[in-house]
CSV table of C-alpha atoms in Angstrom, one decimal:
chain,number,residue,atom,x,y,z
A,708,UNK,CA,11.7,90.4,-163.8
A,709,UNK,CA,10.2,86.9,-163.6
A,710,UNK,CA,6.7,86.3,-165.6
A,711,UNK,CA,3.8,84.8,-163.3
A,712,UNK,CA,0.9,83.3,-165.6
A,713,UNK,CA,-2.8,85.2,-165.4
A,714,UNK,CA,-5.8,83.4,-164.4
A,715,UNK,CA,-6.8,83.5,-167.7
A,716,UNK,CA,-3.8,81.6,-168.9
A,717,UNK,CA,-4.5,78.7,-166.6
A,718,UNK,CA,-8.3,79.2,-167.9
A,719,UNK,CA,-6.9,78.1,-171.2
A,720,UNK,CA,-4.5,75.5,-170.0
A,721,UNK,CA,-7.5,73.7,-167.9
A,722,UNK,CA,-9.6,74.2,-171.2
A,723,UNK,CA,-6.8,72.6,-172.7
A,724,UNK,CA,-6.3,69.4,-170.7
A,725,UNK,CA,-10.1,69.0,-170.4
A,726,UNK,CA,-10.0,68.5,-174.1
A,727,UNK,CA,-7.4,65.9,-174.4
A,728,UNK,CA,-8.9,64.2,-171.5
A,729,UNK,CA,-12.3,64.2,-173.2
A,730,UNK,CA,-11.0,63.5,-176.8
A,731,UNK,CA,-8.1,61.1,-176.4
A,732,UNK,CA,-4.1,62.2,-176.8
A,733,UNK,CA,-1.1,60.2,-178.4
A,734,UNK,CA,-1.7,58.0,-180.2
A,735,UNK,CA,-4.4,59.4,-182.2
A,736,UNK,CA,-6.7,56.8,-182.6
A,737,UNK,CA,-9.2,58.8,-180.7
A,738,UNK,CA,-9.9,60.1,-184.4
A,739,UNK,CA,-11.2,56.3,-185.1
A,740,UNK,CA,-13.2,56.0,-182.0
A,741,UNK,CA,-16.6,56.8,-181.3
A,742,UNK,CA,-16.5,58.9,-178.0
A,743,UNK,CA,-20.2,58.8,-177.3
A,744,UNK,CA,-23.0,61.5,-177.0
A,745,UNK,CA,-21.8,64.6,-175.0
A,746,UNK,CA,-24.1,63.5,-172.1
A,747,UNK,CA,-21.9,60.7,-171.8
A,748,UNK,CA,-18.4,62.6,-172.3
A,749,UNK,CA,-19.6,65.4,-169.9
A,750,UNK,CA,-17.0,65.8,-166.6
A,751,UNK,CA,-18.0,67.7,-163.9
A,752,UNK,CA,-15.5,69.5,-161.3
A,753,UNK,CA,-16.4,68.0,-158.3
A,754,UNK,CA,-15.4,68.1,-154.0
A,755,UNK,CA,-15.8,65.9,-151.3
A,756,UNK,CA,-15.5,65.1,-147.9
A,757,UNK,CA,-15.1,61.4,-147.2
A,758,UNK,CA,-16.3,60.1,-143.7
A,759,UNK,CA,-14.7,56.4,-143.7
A,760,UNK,CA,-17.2,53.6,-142.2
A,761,UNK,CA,-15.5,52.0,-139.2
A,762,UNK,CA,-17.0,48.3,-138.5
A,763,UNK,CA,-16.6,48.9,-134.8
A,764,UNK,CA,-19.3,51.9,-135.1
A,765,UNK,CA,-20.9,51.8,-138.5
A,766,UNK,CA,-23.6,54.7,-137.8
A,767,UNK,CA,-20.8,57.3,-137.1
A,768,UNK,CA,-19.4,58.0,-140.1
A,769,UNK,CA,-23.0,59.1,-141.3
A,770,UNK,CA,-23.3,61.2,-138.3
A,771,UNK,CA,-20.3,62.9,-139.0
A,772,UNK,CA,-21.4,63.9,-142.4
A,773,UNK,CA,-24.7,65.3,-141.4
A,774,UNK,CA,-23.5,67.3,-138.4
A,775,UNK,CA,-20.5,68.8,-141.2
A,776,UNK,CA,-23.7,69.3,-144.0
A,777,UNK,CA,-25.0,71.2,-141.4
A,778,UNK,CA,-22.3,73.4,-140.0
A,779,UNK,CA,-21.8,74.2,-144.2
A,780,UNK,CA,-25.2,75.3,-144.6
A,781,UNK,CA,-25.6,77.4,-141.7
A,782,UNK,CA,-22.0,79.0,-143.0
A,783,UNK,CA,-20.1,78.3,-140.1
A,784,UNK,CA,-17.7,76.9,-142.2
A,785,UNK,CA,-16.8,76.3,-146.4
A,786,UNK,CA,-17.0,73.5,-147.8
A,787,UNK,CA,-13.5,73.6,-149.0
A,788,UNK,CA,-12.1,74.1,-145.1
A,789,UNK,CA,-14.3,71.4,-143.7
A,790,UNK,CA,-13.0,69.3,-146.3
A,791,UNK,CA,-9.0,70.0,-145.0
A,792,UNK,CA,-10.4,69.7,-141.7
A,793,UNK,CA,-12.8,66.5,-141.8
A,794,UNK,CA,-11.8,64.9,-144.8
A,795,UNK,CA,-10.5,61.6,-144.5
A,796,UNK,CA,-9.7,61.4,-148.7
A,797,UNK,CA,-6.0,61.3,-148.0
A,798,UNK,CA,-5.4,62.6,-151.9
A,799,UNK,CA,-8.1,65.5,-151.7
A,800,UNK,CA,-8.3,66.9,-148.2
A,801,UNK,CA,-5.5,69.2,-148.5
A,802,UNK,CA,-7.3,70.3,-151.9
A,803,UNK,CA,-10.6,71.5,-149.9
A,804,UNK,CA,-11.9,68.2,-151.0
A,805,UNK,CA,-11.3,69.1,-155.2
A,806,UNK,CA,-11.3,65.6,-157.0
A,807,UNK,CA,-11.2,67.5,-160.3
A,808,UNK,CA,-13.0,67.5,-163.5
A,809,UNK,CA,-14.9,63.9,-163.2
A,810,UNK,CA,-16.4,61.6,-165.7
A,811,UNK,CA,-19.9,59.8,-164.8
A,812,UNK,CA,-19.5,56.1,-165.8
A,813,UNK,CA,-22.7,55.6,-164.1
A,814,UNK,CA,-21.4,52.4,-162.9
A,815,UNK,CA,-21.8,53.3,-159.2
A,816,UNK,CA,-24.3,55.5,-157.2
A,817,UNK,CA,-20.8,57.8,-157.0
A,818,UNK,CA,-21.0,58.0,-160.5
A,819,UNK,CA,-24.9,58.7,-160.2
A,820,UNK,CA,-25.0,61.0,-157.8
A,821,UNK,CA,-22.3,63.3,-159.6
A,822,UNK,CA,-24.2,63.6,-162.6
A,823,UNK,CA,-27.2,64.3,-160.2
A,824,UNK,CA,-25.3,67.5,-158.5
A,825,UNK,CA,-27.0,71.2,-158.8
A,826,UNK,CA,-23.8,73.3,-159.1
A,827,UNK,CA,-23.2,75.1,-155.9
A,828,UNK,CA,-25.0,73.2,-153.4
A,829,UNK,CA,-24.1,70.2,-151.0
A,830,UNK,CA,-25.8,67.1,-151.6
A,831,UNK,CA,-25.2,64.0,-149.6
A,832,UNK,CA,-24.8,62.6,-147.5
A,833,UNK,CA,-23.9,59.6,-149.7
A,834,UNK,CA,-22.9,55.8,-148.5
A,835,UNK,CA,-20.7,53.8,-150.0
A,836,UNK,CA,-19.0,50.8,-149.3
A,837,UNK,CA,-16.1,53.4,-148.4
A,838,UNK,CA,-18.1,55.5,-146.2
A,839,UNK,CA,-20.1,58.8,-146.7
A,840,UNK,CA,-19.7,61.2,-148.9
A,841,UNK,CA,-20.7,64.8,-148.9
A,842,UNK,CA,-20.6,66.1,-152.4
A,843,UNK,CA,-20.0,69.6,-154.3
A,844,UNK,CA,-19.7,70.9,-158.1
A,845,UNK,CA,-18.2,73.8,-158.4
A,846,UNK,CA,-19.4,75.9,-161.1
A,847,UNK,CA,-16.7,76.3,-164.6
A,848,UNK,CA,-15.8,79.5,-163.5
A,849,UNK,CA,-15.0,79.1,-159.8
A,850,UNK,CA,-12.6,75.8,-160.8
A,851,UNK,CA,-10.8,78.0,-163.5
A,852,UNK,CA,-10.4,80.7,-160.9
A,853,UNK,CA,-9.5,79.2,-157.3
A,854,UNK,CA,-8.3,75.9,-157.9
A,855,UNK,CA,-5.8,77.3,-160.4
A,856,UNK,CA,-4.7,80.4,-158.7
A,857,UNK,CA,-3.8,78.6,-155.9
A,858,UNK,CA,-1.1,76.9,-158.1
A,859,UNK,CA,0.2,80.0,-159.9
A,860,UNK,CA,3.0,81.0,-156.7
């Protein structure tokens, strides 16, 4: 009879990594470093859906994103599906848009903007020089939960 981890295993494996990432690993001169107030140290778990700017039509991609808000909001479709569907973030599309747990820099209006995010609502549309984004944080509980389940087969 083979063992399959619980969700609350993963719960304390994400806790886990969460903390290294936040504290330093290795070679332990995280101990000597100052690793700022938690404001700064704070990571969020975060979605997207990227809509690439073409130069050949430069208003589309900001379309795109607004007609996708929309269908979200009205709950014609999840944000997780319309980010496999629409997404055109090669490394999290086939995630439901999941970047992970992000750190602010606050070196970018990216950065910004996820430090700005109400947990459990869409914001955006965003532009970047890449294109625009529609954000999500996911509440604590819903990353331990989904995102980790999914990987427990």
């Amino acid at each position: 009879m083979t063992h399959r981890p619980s969700s609350i295993c993963w719960s304390v494996v994400l806790l886990i990594l969460v903390s290294l990432l936040t504290t330093g690993c290795g070679d332990g001169s995280a101990a000597s470093q100052s690793v700022g107030t938690p404001e700064e140290m704070q990571a969020y778990p975060v979605s997207q859906i990227l809509f690439r700017r073409s130069p050949a039509k430069p208003d589309e991609a900001l379309a795109r994103a607004l007609k996708v808000r929309e269908e979200i909001l009205r709950g014609e479709i999840s944000f997780a599906d319309a980010a496999r569907r629409e997404s055109q973030d090669e490394q999290s599309a086939g995630l439901g848009g999941f970047l992970g747990f992000v750190r602010p820099t606050g070196e970018t209006r990216f950065h910004g903007a996820i430090q700005a995010l109400v947990p459990g609502v869409v914001a955006g549309p965003l532009e970047t020089k890449d294109g625009a984004h529609l954000l999500y944080r996911h509440t604590y509980e819903a990353v331990s939960y989904t995102h980790l389940r999914a990987h427990e087969t």
